[in-house]
Tab-separated table of C-alpha atoms in Angstrom:
chain	number	residue	atom	x	y	z
A	1	MET	CA	4.462	8.506	-29.331
A	2	SER	CA	4.306	4.817	-30.250
A	3	LEU	CA	8.009	4.471	-29.441
A	4	LEU	CA	7.518	6.010	-25.982
A	5	LYS	CA	4.526	3.776	-25.421
A	6	SER	CA	6.581	0.748	-26.305
A	7	ILE	CA	9.396	1.725	-23.944
A	8	PHE	CA	7.133	2.300	-20.958
A	9	SER	CA	5.081	-0.813	-21.572
A	10	THR	CA	8.149	-2.993	-20.961
A	11	LYS	CA	8.421	-1.789	-17.368
A	12	GLU	CA	7.468	-4.594	-14.987
A	13	LYS	CA	4.541	-4.075	-12.655
A	14	PRO	CA	5.352	-3.690	-8.941
A	15	ILE	CA	4.876	-6.707	-6.702
A	16	ASN	CA	2.204	-5.844	-4.123
A	17	SER	CA	0.568	-9.203	-3.472
A	18	TYR	CA	1.140	-12.952	-3.606
A	19	ALA	CA	-0.809	-13.023	-6.887
A	20	ASP	CA	1.458	-10.332	-8.375
A	21	PHE	CA	4.521	-12.369	-7.491
A	22	TRP	CA	3.250	-15.615	-8.965
A	23	ASN	CA	2.037	-13.862	-12.119
A	24	TRP	CA	5.577	-12.554	-12.589
A	25	PHE	CA	7.051	-15.981	-11.829
A	26	GLU	CA	4.778	-17.716	-14.341
A	27	GLN	CA	5.908	-15.275	-17.036
A	28	ASN	CA	9.507	-16.331	-16.412
A	29	GLU	CA	9.250	-19.923	-15.200
A	30	LYS	CA	10.242	-21.561	-18.493
A	31	LYS	CA	13.464	-19.537	-18.582
A	32	PHE	CA	14.154	-20.337	-14.920
A	33	TYR	CA	13.482	-24.035	-15.469
A	34	LYS	CA	15.778	-24.166	-18.471
A	35	ILE	CA	18.680	-22.556	-16.580
A	36	LEU	CA	18.265	-24.873	-13.576
A	37	LYS	CA	18.043	-28.018	-15.695
A	38	GLY	CA	20.967	-26.973	-17.867
A	39	GLN	CA	23.010	-25.753	-14.883
A	40	GLY	CA	23.783	-22.478	-16.602
A	41	ASN	CA	24.382	-19.106	-14.974
A	42	ILE	CA	21.764	-19.635	-12.254
A	43	ASN	CA	22.721	-16.562	-10.223
A	44	LYS	CA	22.443	-14.118	-13.111
A	45	VAL	CA	19.406	-15.553	-14.888
A	46	PHE	CA	17.366	-16.752	-11.903
A	47	PHE	CA	18.516	-15.769	-8.384
A	48	ASP	CA	19.436	-12.146	-9.185
A	49	LYS	CA	15.963	-11.622	-10.634
A	50	LEU	CA	14.051	-13.575	-7.990
A	51	ALA	CA	15.520	-11.886	-4.910
A	52	PRO	CA	14.402	-8.294	-5.724
A	53	LYS	CA	10.871	-9.470	-6.530
A	54	LEU	CA	10.571	-11.255	-3.184
A	55	ASN	CA	11.917	-8.158	-1.430
A	56	GLU	CA	9.281	-6.020	-3.146
A	57	LEU	CA	6.658	-8.274	-1.619
A	58	LYS	CA	8.193	-8.326	1.865
A	59	ASP	CA	11.600	-8.569	3.454
A	60	GLY	CA	12.591	-11.846	5.098
A	61	PHE	CA	12.054	-14.251	2.187
A	62	TRP	CA	14.991	-16.551	1.373
A	63	PHE	CA	15.168	-19.350	-1.159
A	64	LEU	CA	16.923	-22.448	-2.444
A	65	ALA	CA	16.462	-23.966	-5.882
A	66	GLY	CA	17.585	-27.001	-7.817
A	67	MET	CA	16.332	-30.039	-9.726
A	68	TYR	CA	13.955	-32.179	-7.642
A	69	ASP	CA	14.162	-34.950	-10.228
A	70	ASP	CA	15.065	-35.223	-13.928
A	71	ASN	CA	11.972	-33.302	-15.039
A	72	THR	CA	10.991	-31.201	-12.032
A	73	ALA	CA	12.639	-28.070	-10.691
A	74	GLU	CA	12.102	-27.203	-7.014
A	75	LEU	CA	11.950	-23.749	-5.469
A	76	ILE	CA	12.146	-23.833	-1.670
A	77	LEU	CA	11.055	-20.622	0.015
A	78	THR	CA	12.386	-20.300	3.549
A	79	ALA	CA	12.273	-17.908	6.510
A	80	ASP	CA	15.873	-18.825	7.358
A	81	GLY	CA	14.762	-19.725	10.875
A	82	VAL	CA	13.118	-16.353	11.657
A	83	ILE	CA	9.858	-17.168	13.467
A	84	LYS	CA	7.940	-14.011	12.531
A	85	ASN	CA	8.433	-14.673	8.794
A	86	ILE	CA	7.303	-18.318	8.711
A	87	VAL	CA	3.601	-17.600	8.185
A	88	PHE	CA	4.318	-15.371	5.175
A	89	VAL	CA	6.440	-18.066	3.532
A	90	GLU	CA	3.662	-20.595	4.111
A	91	GLU	CA	1.036	-18.251	2.661
A	92	LEU	CA	3.122	-17.391	-0.377
A	93	VAL	CA	3.638	-21.069	-1.204
A	94	GLN	CA	-0.035	-21.828	-0.585
A	95	ALA	CA	-0.915	-19.151	-3.163
A	96	ALA	CA	1.379	-20.657	-5.812
A	97	PRO	CA	-0.335	-21.857	-9.011
A	98	LYS	CA	0.239	-25.339	-10.359
A	99	MET	CA	3.017	-25.258	-12.924
A	100	ASN	CA	4.292	-28.072	-15.074
A	101	ASN	CA	7.850	-29.057	-14.168
A	102	TRP	CA	7.838	-27.089	-10.888
A	103	LYS	CA	7.579	-28.062	-7.223
A	104	ILE	CA	7.155	-25.097	-4.847
A	105	THR	CA	7.984	-25.935	-1.218
A	106	ALA	CA	7.455	-23.968	1.992
A	107	LEU	CA	10.408	-24.122	4.381
A	108	LYS	CA	13.299	-26.573	4.320
A	109	GLN	CA	12.008	-30.120	4.682
A	110	PRO	CA	13.538	-33.006	6.695
A	111	SER	CA	16.208	-35.072	4.983
A	112	ASP	CA	18.467	-37.981	5.865
A	113	LEU	CA	21.710	-36.531	7.235
A	114	ASN	CA	23.628	-39.683	6.451
A	115	GLN	CA	22.461	-39.553	2.836
A	116	TYR	CA	22.884	-35.805	2.277
A	117	ARG	CA	26.096	-35.163	4.162
A	118	ILE	CA	26.953	-31.720	5.458
A	119	GLU	CA	30.598	-30.671	5.475
A	120	MET	CA	32.001	-27.360	6.666
A	121	ASP	CA	35.699	-26.447	6.957
A	122	ASP	CA	36.558	-30.158	6.582
A	123	TYR	CA	34.272	-31.134	9.492
A	124	LYS	CA	31.459	-33.614	8.902
A	125	PHE	CA	28.038	-33.200	10.480
A	126	ASP	CA	26.241	-36.541	10.365
A	127	GLY	CA	25.358	-39.548	12.500
A	128	SER	CA	28.938	-40.776	12.586
A	129	LYS	CA	30.049	-37.614	14.398
A	130	MET	CA	26.975	-36.415	16.279
A	131	ASP	CA	24.730	-37.672	19.077
A	132	PHE	CA	22.437	-35.979	21.589
A	133	TYR	CA	20.861	-36.182	25.019
A	134	SER	CA	18.167	-34.230	26.831
A	135	THR	CA	18.478	-32.410	30.159
A	136	ASP	CA	15.446	-32.213	32.446
A	137	HIS	CA	14.803	-29.184	34.664
A	138	LYS	CA	12.706	-29.712	37.797
A	139	GLN	CA	11.453	-26.110	37.866
A	140	MET	CA	10.760	-26.112	34.106
A	141	PRO	CA	9.497	-29.620	33.293
A	142	ASP	CA	8.280	-28.706	29.796
A	143	GLU	CA	11.575	-27.151	28.685
A	144	ILE	CA	13.237	-29.091	25.875
A	145	ASP	CA	16.939	-28.604	26.516
A	146	ILE	CA	19.040	-30.571	24.042
A	147	THR	CA	22.783	-31.138	24.140
A	148	VAL	CA	24.278	-32.090	20.778
A	149	THR	CA	27.681	-33.746	20.941
A	150	HIS	CA	30.251	-33.697	18.159
A	151	LYS	CA	33.456	-35.724	18.257
A	152	ASP	CA	35.528	-32.864	16.812
A	153	PHE	CA	34.126	-29.986	18.886
A	154	SER	CA	36.554	-27.634	20.647
A	155	GLU	CA	36.406	-24.056	21.897
A	156	GLU	CA	38.660	-23.040	19.001
A	157	ASN	CA	36.192	-24.237	16.363
A	158	ARG	CA	32.997	-23.305	18.263
A	159	ASP	CA	31.752	-20.908	15.550
A	160	VAL	CA	32.120	-23.458	12.755
A	161	MET	CA	30.627	-26.195	14.922
A	162	THR	CA	27.665	-24.040	15.902
A	163	ASN	CA	26.882	-23.205	12.265
A	164	GLY	CA	27.303	-26.820	11.224
A	165	VAL	CA	25.181	-28.262	14.028
A	166	TYR	CA	22.324	-25.817	13.429
A	167	LEU	CA	22.444	-26.545	9.703
A	168	ALA	CA	22.387	-30.270	10.463
A	169	LEU	CA	19.354	-29.830	12.742
A	170	ASP	CA	17.601	-27.796	10.045
A	171	ASN	CA	18.254	-30.537	7.512
A	172	SER	CA	17.434	-33.545	9.675
A	173	LEU	CA	14.354	-32.118	11.441
A	174	GLY	CA	13.130	-29.693	8.817
A	175	GLU	CA	13.111	-25.932	9.307
A	176	LEU	CA	9.768	-25.705	11.110
A	177	ASN	CA	10.510	-28.412	13.681
A	178	SER	CA	14.033	-27.160	14.188
A	179	VAL	CA	12.971	-23.660	15.238
A	180	THR	CA	9.720	-24.479	17.057
A	181	THR	CA	10.236	-27.687	19.048
A	182	ILE	CA	13.622	-27.137	20.725
A	183	ASP	CA	13.910	-24.545	23.494
A	184	ASN	CA	17.656	-24.641	24.009
A	185	VAL	CA	20.634	-26.250	22.249
A	186	ASN	CA	24.061	-26.810	23.797
A	187	ILE	CA	27.037	-28.095	21.800
A	188	ILE	CA	29.914	-29.995	23.415
A	189	ASN	CA	32.550	-32.589	22.599
A	190	SER	CA	31.323	-36.178	22.880
A	191	LYS	CA	33.863	-36.989	25.598
A	192	ASP	CA	32.386	-34.248	27.821
A	193	ALA	CA	28.872	-35.721	27.832
A	194	THR	CA	27.240	-36.047	31.251
A	195	SER	CA	24.518	-38.457	30.127
A	196	ASP	CA	24.128	-41.494	27.882
A	197	LEU	CA	24.380	-40.561	24.210
A	198	ILE	CA	21.440	-41.132	21.861
A	199	PRO	CA	21.928	-41.427	18.078
A	200	LEU	CA	21.000	-38.163	16.360
A	201	GLU	CA	18.645	-40.004	14.014
A	202	LYS	CA	16.322	-40.570	17.008
A	203	LEU	CA	16.027	-36.876	17.822
A	204	LYS	CA	13.028	-36.321	15.539
A	205	ASN	CA	10.970	-39.054	17.212
A	206	PHE	CA	11.973	-37.775	20.653
A	207	LEU	CA	10.831	-34.237	19.800
A	208	ASN	CA	7.554	-35.478	18.277
A	209	TRP	CA	6.817	-37.371	21.490
A	210	ARG	CA	7.611	-34.363	23.692
A	211	GLU	CA	5.569	-32.003	21.512
A	212	LYS	CA	2.530	-34.324	21.538
A	213	GLU	CA	2.803	-34.610	25.323
A	214	PHE	CA	3.060	-30.821	25.639
A	215	VAL	CA	0.061	-30.093	23.400
A	216	GLU	CA	-2.145	-32.593	25.252
A	217	LYS	CA	-1.107	-31.159	28.621
A	218	TYR	CA	-2.004	-27.543	27.796
A	219	LYS	CA	-4.786	-27.930	25.248
A	220	GLY	CA	-7.479	-25.301	25.791
A	221	PHE	CA	-5.660	-23.361	28.521
A	222	ARG	CA	-6.802	-19.729	28.587
A	223	HIS	CA	-6.481	-16.837	31.030
A	224	ASN	CA	-8.983	-13.982	31.384
A	225	THR	CA	-7.098	-10.772	32.156
A	226	GLU	CA	-10.190	-8.601	32.788
A	227	ASN	CA	-9.820	-8.600	36.593
A	228	ASP	CA	-6.040	-8.980	36.785
A	229	ASN	CA	-3.848	-6.761	38.922
A	230	TYR	CA	-1.216	-4.510	37.370
A	231	SER	CA	1.849	-2.913	38.928
A	232	GLY	CA	3.617	0.250	37.908
A	233	LEU	CA	7.394	-0.074	38.114
A	234	GLU	CA	10.010	2.665	37.972
A	235	ALA	CA	13.760	2.358	37.599
A	236	THR	CA	16.770	4.297	36.348
A	237	LEU	CA	18.895	3.159	33.411
A	238	LYS	CA	22.673	3.180	33.525
A	239	ASN	CA	22.636	6.367	31.438
A	240	GLY	CA	20.526	8.060	34.115
A	241	LEU	CA	17.254	8.118	32.147
A	242	PRO	CA	14.028	6.894	33.771
A	243	LEU	CA	12.311	3.606	32.957
A	244	VAL	CA	8.587	3.151	33.544
A	245	ALA	CA	6.790	-0.187	33.176
A	246	VAL	CA	3.221	-1.382	33.684
A	247	ILE	CA	3.086	-5.168	34.174
A	248	ASN	CA	0.279	-7.663	34.740
A	249	THR	CA	1.499	-9.169	38.026
A	250	ASP	CA	-1.191	-11.874	38.068
A	251	LEU	CA	0.151	-13.166	34.755
A	252	LEU	CA	3.736	-13.148	36.017
A	253	ASN	CA	2.605	-15.369	38.907
A	254	TRP	CA	0.502	-17.659	36.702
A	255	ASP	CA	1.488	-21.332	37.047
A	256	SER	CA	0.606	-22.231	33.440
A	257	LYS	CA	2.919	-19.903	31.542
A	258	ALA	CA	4.132	-22.716	29.301
A	259	SER	CA	0.667	-22.908	27.707
A	260	HIS	CA	1.486	-19.562	26.014
A	261	PRO	CA	5.130	-20.117	25.012
A	262	TRP	CA	5.486	-17.542	22.216
A	263	ILE	CA	6.500	-14.008	23.197
A	264	ALA	CA	5.639	-11.178	20.809
A	265	VAL	CA	7.345	-7.827	21.361
A	266	MET	CA	6.345	-4.666	19.508
A	267	GLU	CA	9.106	-2.062	19.686
A	268	ILE	CA	8.079	1.554	19.035
A	269	LYS	CA	10.767	4.221	18.698
A	270	TYR	CA	10.040	7.928	19.134
A	271	ASP	CA	11.909	11.177	19.769
A	272	GLY	CA	12.163	11.626	23.531
A	273	ILE	CA	15.417	13.594	23.682
A	274	LYS	CA	13.741	16.705	25.102
A	275	ASN	CA	11.707	14.738	27.633
A	276	ASN	CA	14.229	12.509	29.436
A	277	GLY	CA	13.544	9.685	26.992
A	278	MET	CA	9.804	9.781	27.669
A	279	PRO	CA	7.139	10.505	25.011
A	280	ASP	CA	5.357	13.863	24.848
A	281	ASP	CA	1.547	14.067	24.971
A	282	SER	CA	0.965	13.639	21.237
A	283	THR	CA	3.352	10.680	21.086
A	284	TYR	CA	1.661	9.100	24.116
A	285	GLN	CA	-1.573	9.234	22.156
A	286	ILE	CA	-0.056	7.366	19.208
A	287	LEU	CA	1.599	4.787	21.490
A	288	ASN	CA	-1.650	4.050	23.293
A	289	GLU	CA	-3.519	3.924	19.984
A	290	ILE	CA	-1.101	1.310	18.654
A	291	GLU	CA	-1.378	-0.790	21.802
A	292	ASP	CA	-5.186	-0.628	21.643
A	293	LYS	CA	-5.109	-1.796	18.014
A	294	ILE	CA	-2.940	-4.769	18.967
A	295	MET	CA	-5.285	-5.720	21.798
A	296	GLU	CA	-8.313	-5.490	19.498
A	297	GLU	CA	-6.750	-8.201	17.324
A	298	LEU	CA	-4.938	-10.294	19.930
A	299	LYS	CA	-7.564	-11.169	22.547
A	300	ASP	CA	-6.916	-13.055	25.772
A	301	CYS	CA	-9.883	-15.393	25.165
A	302	GLU	CA	-8.208	-16.508	21.934
A	303	GLY	CA	-4.848	-17.149	23.583
A	304	TYR	CA	-2.991	-13.823	23.382
A	305	LEU	CA	-2.112	-12.250	26.741
A	306	ASN	CA	-0.953	-8.663	27.150
A	307	ILE	CA	1.811	-8.936	29.767
A	308	GLY	CA	2.446	-5.203	29.851
A	309	ARG	CA	4.760	-2.534	28.502
A	310	GLN	CA	8.034	-0.790	29.208
A	311	THR	CA	8.914	2.809	28.248
A	312	ALA	CA	12.443	4.227	28.432
A	313	ASP	CA	15.133	5.997	26.412
A	314	SER	CA	12.842	6.877	23.455
A	315	VAL	CA	11.530	3.305	23.092
A	316	ARG	CA	8.300	1.643	24.163
A	317	GLU	CA	8.055	-2.153	24.156
A	318	VAL	CA	4.668	-3.902	24.330
A	319	TYR	CA	4.683	-7.562	25.390
A	320	PHE	CA	2.286	-10.396	24.556
A	321	ALA	CA	2.442	-14.098	25.441
A	322	CYS	CA	0.775	-16.209	22.746
A	323	ILE	CA	-0.393	-19.772	22.198
A	324	GLU	CA	1.017	-19.684	18.650
A	325	PHE	CA	3.089	-17.364	16.468
A	326	ARG	CA	1.303	-17.083	13.120
A	327	LYS	CA	-1.529	-14.672	13.908
A	328	PRO	CA	0.687	-12.312	15.976
A	329	SER	CA	3.158	-12.218	13.080
A	330	LYS	CA	0.431	-11.041	10.699
A	331	VAL	CA	-1.215	-8.601	13.114
A	332	LEU	CA	2.012	-6.865	14.090
A	333	HIS	CA	3.215	-6.767	10.487
A	334	GLU	CA	-0.007	-5.034	9.378
A	335	ILE	CA	0.208	-2.494	12.207
A	336	LYS	CA	3.834	-1.817	11.307
A	337	LYS	CA	2.753	-1.091	7.725
A	338	GLU	CA	-0.147	1.093	8.853
A	339	TYR	CA	2.039	3.364	10.990
A	340	LYS	CA	5.253	3.342	8.944
A	341	ASN	CA	4.875	7.006	7.979
A	342	LYS	CA	3.964	8.133	11.500
A	343	ILE	CA	6.397	6.401	13.845
A	344	GLU	CA	9.173	3.796	13.708
A	345	LEU	CA	7.941	0.275	14.527
A	346	ASP	CA	9.441	-3.183	14.561
A	347	PHE	CA	8.602	-6.456	16.251
A	348	ASP	CA	10.013	-9.828	17.154
A	349	ILE	CA	8.570	-13.195	18.142
A	350	TYR	CA	10.524	-15.804	20.063
A	351	LYS	CA	9.902	-18.889	22.185
A	352	ASP	CA	10.165	-18.592	25.961
A	353	LYS	CA	8.008	-21.229	27.661
A	354	TYR	CA	8.604	-19.972	31.176
A	355	TRP	CA	8.726	-16.260	30.332
A	356	GLN	CA	12.273	-16.010	31.646
A	357	SER	CA	12.777	-12.805	29.672
A	358	PHE	CA	10.405	-11.113	32.151
A	359	ASN	CA	12.239	-12.163	35.300
A	360	ARG	CA	13.543	-8.600	35.534
A	361	PHE	CA	10.018	-7.449	36.425
A	362	SER	CA	9.645	-9.930	39.268
A	363	PRO	CA	10.623	-8.823	42.794
A	364	ASN	CA	11.713	-12.395	43.490
């Protein structure tokens, strides 16, 4: 009996919370520190053990690790640019205990590109090769449309250049600024530029100025949807199945869309094979229940606007425009967990200042 007790007692506890994760990490941190400082088999001793524990907690956690200085190891937890996972990375790091010889960092931080050079397939991505300029759009004055130029860019190496440029932006701006302040990035050869080139090192200041201007312009903007008008839309998909949508037409005609630039989409999959891709009565009940739960948490007075929904081909999509992305990420994640044994759910959050992804619902 004592032998069996001993065997089972060595089994590690499951990771169900931030506290569980950090308790496990603290039990192993001296071993992890030693392997990082000594540059031993980091993958086997550290990374291969860390990754499964993070996945137990939640999918979407990524990490980097190394020596911050001679006596301090650094673990950087990152969302790898996925908006809906940023808040969970930030919360996990905020919950981290203080540990001697460890620095725990949320998201990749800004660094000097010219000091920490990025090379990929023999191409360099630094200030000697890259510049930028901004393109203004009369109909979308708040859109931040950046063109990054690279002296070695060609159509043949577009994939490598794209990866390198985005990595360079991540490193120079920091992960959070890179994915939240730029609306669109184009990459071209320097000789094809249609505007004066600006050194890449000035991009951060340019984006800070534009973001400050944007926040001041739309601070406090809210829209009450209580008396809004809705339209029912019907269409036929290419496969012949019907599509039904209910859309808040007042919102689509609102002239301050950019004040709610984050679009949250909850995708709900169901079995509609026997009903032309439409839900049956019991499924309708679950779909409406889920949408009601979302609306209870994401209120228009707090900056979360229900644009409408689309149902077709065994999928319902529910759309919200939001003033920020952190609360919607948490709300939709919790609802996904709550219904995981009843129906298939997933969600995404992306930036679309002028709600261009909903142009298909506009008659104009």
